[in-house]
mmCIF file of C-alpha atoms and ligand atoms in Angstrom:
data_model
loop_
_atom_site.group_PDB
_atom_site.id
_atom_site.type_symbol
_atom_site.label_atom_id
_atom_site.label_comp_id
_atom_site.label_asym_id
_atom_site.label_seq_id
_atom_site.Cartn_x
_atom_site.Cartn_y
_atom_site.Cartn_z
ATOM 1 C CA UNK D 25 0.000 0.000 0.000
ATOM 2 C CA UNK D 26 1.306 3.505 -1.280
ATOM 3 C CA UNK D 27 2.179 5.640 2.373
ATOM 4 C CA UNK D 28 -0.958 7.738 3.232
ATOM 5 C CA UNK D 29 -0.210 11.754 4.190
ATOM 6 C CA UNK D 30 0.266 12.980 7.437
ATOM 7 C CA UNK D 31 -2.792 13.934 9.516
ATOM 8 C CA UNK D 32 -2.978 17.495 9.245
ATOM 9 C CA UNK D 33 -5.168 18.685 12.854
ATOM 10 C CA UNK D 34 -2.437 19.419 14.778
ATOM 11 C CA UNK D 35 -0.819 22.407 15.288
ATOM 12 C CA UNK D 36 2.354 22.245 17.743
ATOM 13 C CA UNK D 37 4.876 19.347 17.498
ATOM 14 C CA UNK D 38 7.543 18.536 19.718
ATOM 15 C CA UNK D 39 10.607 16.487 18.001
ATOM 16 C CA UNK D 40 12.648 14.544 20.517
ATOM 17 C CA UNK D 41 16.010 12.866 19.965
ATOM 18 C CA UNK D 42 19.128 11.166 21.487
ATOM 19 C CA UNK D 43 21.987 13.521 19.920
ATOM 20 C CA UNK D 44 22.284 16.939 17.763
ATOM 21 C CA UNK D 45 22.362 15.920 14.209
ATOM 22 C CA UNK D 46 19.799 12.924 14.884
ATOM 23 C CA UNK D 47 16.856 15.285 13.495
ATOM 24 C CA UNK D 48 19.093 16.883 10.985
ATOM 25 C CA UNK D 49 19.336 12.876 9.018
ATOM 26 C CA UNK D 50 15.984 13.085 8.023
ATOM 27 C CA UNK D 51 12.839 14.217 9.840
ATOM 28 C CA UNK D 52 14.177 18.217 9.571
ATOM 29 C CA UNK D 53 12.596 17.994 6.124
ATOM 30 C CA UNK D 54 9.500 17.222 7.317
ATOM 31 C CA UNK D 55 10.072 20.050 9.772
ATOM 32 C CA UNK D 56 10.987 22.849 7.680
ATOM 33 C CA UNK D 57 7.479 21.522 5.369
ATOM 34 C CA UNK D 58 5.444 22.356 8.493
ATOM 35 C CA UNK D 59 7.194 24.931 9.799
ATOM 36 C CA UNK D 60 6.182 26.766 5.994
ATOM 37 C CA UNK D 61 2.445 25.639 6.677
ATOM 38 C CA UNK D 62 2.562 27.652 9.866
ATOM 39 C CA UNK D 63 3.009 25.070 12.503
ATOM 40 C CA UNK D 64 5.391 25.328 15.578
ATOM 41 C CA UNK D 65 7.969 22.606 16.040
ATOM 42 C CA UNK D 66 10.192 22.722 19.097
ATOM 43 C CA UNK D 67 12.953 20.199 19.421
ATOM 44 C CA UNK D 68 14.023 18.123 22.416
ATOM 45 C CA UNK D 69 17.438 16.403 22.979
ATOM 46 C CA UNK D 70 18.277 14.101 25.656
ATOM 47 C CA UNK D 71 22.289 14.789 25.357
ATOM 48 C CA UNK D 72 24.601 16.800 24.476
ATOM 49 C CA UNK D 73 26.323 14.731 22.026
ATOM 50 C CA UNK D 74 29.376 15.353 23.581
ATOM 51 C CA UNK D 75 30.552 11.897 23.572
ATOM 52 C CA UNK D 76 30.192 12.449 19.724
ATOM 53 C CA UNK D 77 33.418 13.675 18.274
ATOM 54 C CA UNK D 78 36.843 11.926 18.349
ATOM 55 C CA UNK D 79 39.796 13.670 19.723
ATOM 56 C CA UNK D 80 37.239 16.547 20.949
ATOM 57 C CA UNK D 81 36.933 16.123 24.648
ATOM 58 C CA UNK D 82 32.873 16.289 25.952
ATOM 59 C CA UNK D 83 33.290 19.594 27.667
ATOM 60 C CA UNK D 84 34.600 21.124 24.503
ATOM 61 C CA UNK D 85 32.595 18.782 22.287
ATOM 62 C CA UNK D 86 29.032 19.178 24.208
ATOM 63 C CA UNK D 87 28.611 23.585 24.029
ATOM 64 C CA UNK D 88 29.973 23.120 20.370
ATOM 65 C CA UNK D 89 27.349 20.712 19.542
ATOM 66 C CA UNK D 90 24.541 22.553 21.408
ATOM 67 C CA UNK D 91 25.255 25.578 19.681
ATOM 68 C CA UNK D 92 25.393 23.496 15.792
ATOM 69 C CA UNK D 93 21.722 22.066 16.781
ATOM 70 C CA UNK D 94 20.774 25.181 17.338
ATOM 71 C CA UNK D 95 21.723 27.242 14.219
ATOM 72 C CA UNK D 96 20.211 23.474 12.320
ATOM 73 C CA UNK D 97 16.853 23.923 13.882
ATOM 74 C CA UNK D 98 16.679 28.004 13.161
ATOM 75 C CA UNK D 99 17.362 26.907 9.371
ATOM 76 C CA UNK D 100 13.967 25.085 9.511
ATOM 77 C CA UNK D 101 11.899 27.352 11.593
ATOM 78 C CA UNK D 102 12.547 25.809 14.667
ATOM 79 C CA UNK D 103 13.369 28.337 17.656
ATOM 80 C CA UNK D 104 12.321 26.858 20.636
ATOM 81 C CA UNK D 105 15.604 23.791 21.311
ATOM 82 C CA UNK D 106 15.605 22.291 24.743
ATOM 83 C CA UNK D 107 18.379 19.792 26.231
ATOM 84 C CA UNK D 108 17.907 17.375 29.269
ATOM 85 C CA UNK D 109 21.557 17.296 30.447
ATOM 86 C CA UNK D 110 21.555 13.513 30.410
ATOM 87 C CA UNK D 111 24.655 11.828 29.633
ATOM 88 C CA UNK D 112 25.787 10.679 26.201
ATOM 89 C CA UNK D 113 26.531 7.013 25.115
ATOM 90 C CA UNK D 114 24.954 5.832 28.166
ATOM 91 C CA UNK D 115 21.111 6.575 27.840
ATOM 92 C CA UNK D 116 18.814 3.758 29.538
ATOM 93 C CA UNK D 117 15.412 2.942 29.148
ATOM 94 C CA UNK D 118 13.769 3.556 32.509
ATOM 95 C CA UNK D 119 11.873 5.553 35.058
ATOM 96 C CA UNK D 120 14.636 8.451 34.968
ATOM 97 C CA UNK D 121 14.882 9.340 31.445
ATOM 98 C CA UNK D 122 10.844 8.548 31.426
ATOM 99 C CA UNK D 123 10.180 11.024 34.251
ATOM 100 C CA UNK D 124 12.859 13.756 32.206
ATOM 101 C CA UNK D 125 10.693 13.501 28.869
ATOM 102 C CA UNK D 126 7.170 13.752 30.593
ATOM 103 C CA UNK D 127 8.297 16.936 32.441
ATOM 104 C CA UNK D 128 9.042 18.458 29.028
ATOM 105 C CA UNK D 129 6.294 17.076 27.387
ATOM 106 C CA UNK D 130 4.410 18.769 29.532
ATOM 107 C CA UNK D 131 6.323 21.991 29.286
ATOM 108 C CA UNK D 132 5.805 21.990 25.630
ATOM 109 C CA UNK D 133 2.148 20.836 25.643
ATOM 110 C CA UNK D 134 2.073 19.385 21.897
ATOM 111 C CA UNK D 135 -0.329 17.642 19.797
ATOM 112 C CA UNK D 136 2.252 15.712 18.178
ATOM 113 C CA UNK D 137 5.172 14.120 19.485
ATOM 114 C CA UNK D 138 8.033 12.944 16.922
ATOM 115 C CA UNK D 139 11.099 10.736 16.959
ATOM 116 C CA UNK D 140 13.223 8.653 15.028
ATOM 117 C CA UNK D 141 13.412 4.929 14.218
ATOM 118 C CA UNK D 142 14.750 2.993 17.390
ATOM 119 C CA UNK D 143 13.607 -0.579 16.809
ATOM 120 C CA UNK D 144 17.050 -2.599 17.577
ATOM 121 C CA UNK D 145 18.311 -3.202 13.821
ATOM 122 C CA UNK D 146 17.314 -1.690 10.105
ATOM 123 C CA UNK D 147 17.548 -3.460 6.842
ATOM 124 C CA UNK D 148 17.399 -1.524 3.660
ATOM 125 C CA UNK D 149 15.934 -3.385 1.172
ATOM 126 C CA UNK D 150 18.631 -5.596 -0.441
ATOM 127 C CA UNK D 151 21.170 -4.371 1.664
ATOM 128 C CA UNK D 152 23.551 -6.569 3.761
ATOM 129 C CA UNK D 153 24.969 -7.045 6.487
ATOM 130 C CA UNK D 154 22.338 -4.642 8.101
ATOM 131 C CA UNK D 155 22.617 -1.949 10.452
ATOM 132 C CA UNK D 156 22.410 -1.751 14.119
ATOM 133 C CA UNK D 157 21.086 1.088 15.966
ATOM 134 C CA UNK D 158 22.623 3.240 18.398
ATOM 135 C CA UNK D 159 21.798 1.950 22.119
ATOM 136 C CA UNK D 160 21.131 5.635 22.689
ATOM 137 C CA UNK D 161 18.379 5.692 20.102
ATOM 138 C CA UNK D 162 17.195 2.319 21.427
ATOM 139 C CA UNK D 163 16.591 3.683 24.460
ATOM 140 C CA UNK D 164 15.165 6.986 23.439
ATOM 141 C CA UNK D 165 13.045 6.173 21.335
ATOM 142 C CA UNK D 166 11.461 3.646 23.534
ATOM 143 C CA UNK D 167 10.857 6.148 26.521
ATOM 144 C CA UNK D 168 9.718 8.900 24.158
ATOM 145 C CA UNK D 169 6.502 6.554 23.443
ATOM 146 C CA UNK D 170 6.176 5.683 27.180
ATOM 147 C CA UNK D 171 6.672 9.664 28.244
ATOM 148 C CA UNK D 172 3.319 10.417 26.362
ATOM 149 C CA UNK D 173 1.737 8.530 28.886
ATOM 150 C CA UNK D 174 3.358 9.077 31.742
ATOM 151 C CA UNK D 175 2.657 12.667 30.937
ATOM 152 C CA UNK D 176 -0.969 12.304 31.138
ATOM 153 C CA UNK D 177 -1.129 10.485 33.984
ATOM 154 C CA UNK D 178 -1.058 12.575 37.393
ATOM 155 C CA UNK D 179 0.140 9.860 39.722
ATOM 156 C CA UNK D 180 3.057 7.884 38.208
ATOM 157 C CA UNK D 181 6.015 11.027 38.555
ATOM 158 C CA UNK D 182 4.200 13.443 41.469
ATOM 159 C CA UNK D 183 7.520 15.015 41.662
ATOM 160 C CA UNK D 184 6.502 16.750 38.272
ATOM 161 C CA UNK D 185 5.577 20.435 39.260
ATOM 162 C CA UNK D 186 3.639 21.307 35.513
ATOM 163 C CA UNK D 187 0.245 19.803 35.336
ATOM 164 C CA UNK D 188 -0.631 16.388 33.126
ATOM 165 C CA UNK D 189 -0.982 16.974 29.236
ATOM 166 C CA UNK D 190 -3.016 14.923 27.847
ATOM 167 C CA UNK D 191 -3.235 16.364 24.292
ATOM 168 C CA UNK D 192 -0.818 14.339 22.690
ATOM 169 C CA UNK D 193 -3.077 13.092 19.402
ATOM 170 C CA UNK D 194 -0.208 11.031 17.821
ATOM 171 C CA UNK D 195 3.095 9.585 18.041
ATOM 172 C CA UNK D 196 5.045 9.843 14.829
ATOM 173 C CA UNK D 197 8.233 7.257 14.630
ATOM 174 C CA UNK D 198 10.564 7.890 11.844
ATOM 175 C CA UNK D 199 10.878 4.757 9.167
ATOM 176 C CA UNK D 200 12.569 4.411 6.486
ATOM 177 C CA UNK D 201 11.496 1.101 5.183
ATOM 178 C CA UNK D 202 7.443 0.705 3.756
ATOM 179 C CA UNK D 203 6.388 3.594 6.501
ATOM 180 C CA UNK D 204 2.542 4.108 6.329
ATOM 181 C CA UNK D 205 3.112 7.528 6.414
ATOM 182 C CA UNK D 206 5.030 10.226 4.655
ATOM 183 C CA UNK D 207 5.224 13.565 4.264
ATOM 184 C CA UNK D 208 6.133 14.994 0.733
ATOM 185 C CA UNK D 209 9.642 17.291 1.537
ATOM 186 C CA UNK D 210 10.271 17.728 -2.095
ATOM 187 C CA UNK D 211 10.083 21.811 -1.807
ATOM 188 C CA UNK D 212 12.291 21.135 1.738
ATOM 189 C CA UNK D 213 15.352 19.259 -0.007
ATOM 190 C CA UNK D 214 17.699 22.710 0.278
ATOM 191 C CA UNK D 215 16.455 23.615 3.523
ATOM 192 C CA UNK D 216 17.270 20.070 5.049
ATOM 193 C CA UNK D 217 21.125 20.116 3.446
ATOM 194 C CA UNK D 218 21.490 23.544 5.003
ATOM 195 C CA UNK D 219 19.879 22.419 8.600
ATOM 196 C CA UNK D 220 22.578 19.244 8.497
ATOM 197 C CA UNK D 221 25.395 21.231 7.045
ATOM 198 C CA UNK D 222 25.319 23.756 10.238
ATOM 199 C CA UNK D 223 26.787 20.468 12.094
ATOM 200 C CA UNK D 224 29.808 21.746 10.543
ATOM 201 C CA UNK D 225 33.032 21.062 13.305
ATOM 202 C CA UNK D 226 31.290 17.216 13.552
ATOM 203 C CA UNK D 227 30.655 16.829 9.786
ATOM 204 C CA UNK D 228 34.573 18.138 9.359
ATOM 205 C CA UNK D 229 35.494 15.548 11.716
ATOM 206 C CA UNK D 230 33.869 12.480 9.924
ATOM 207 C CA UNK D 231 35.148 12.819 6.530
ATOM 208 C CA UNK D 232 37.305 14.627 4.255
ATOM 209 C CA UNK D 233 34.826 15.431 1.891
ATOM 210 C CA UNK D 234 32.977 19.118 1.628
ATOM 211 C CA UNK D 235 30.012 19.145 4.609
ATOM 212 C CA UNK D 236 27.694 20.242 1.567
ATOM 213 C CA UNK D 237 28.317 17.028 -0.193
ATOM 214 C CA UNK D 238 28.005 14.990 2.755
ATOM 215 C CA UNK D 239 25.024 16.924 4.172
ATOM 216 C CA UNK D 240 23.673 16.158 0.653
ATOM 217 C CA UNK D 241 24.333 12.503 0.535
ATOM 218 C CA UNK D 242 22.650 12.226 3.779
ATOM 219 C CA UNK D 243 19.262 13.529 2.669
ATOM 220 C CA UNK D 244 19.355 12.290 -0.320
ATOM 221 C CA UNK D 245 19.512 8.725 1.151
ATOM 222 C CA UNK D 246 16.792 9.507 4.140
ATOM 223 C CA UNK D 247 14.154 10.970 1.635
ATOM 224 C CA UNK D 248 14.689 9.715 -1.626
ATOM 225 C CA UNK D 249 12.353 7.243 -3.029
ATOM 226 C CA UNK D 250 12.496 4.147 -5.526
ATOM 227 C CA UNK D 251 11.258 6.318 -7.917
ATOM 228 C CA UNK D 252 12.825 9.077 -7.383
ATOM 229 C CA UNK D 253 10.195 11.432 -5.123
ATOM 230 C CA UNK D 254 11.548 13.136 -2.168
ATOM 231 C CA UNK D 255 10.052 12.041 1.462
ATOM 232 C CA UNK D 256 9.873 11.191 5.183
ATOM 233 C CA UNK D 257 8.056 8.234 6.651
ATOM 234 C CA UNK D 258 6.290 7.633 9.608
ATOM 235 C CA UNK D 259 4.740 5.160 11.639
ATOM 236 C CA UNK D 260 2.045 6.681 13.339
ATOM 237 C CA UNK D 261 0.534 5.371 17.011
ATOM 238 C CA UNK D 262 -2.074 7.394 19.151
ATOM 239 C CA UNK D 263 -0.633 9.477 21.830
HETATM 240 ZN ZN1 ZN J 25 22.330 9.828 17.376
#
């Protein structure tokens, strides 16, 4: 079955990810699409990232990458960027990071709540070996899902000063394999090379090549279909 649009009756998203650059391989397409229809999208990151560049030590590496996500999120409309101070590499599934994503989900108070892909492996069609995720995103993306509940309910983190929120109306998972949802970024391809490209001291550390070219590769691999359309998928639960 062709991937259906996007419901369209929200009107403030909150994206929430392990790292800075996570958003930037993919779903800041999809951002800077709504952010031109007039909807506000405010991003959440668990870390710092600063475990994320070789030879750059995390007190140097995690205000350097805070301030990259930062400029990456204002190139798609995005001016609201919160961090949770937990630590990177070392995220775990459990009550604590739970508790940390409720609070801000109820601090933000959106309709939609978005994150990326963090079932344990990925296989591209005809492509082996595979890929394994991240234990970061693992974990992530597996208490982002739980934190729209815990959010809504008054009793299981009392320690949470802001009231429940329970106007989450979905969950949107990134996917890049058969998602059942996409959202047509064709008009956003620019915009998303320029959002990843302000990752520029931890693009210049990955590869030799220009951090247009590799920005570019990058979304062109998260977006581009079989037949050549431009896109990002979703898999869609109710918040
Ligand atoms: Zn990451």
């Amino acid at each position: 079955m062709p991937p259906a649009p996007m419901p369209d009756d929200w009107q403030r998203a909150l994206v929430v990810a392990a790292h800075p650059d996570d958003i930037e391989y993919g779903i800041a397409a999809a951002v800077a699409v709504w952010t031109a229809a007039g909807k506000e999208v405010r991003y959440l990151l668990a870390t710092r990232g600063e475990a994320g560049m070789a030879g750059v030590p995390p007190e140097q590496a995690g205000p350097l990458r805070e301030d990259e996500e930062r400029r990456s999120a204002a190139v798609v409309g995005v001016r609201e960027v919160e961090f949770l101070d937990h630590r990177d590499g070392v995220l775990v599934a459990g009550p604590e990071l739970r508790r940390d994503l409720a609070g801000a989900i109820r601090r933000h108070r959106p309709e939609l709540v978005v994150t990326g892909y963090f079932g344990a492996t990925w296989t591209p069609p005809g492509v082996t070996p595979a890929y394994v995720n991240s234990a970061d995103h693992r974990a992530l993306g597996q208490c982002v899902v739980d934190a729209v509940a815990d959010a809504a309910n008054e009793w299981i983190f009392p320690e949470l000063t802001a009231p429940p929120w329970r106007g989450v109306q979905y969950i949107a998972v990134g996917e890049l394999v058969d998602p059942p949802h996409e959202v047509d970024v064709s008009a956003a391809v620019e915009q998303a090379v320029a959002s990843l490209s302000e990752h520029r001291r931890y693009l210049e550390l990955l590869s030799d090549a220009p951090v247009e070219e590799q920005a570019r590769q990058v979304v062109d691999m998260s977006t581009m279909t079989e037949d050549g359309r431009r896109r990002v998928g979703f898999r869609l639960f109710w918040g």
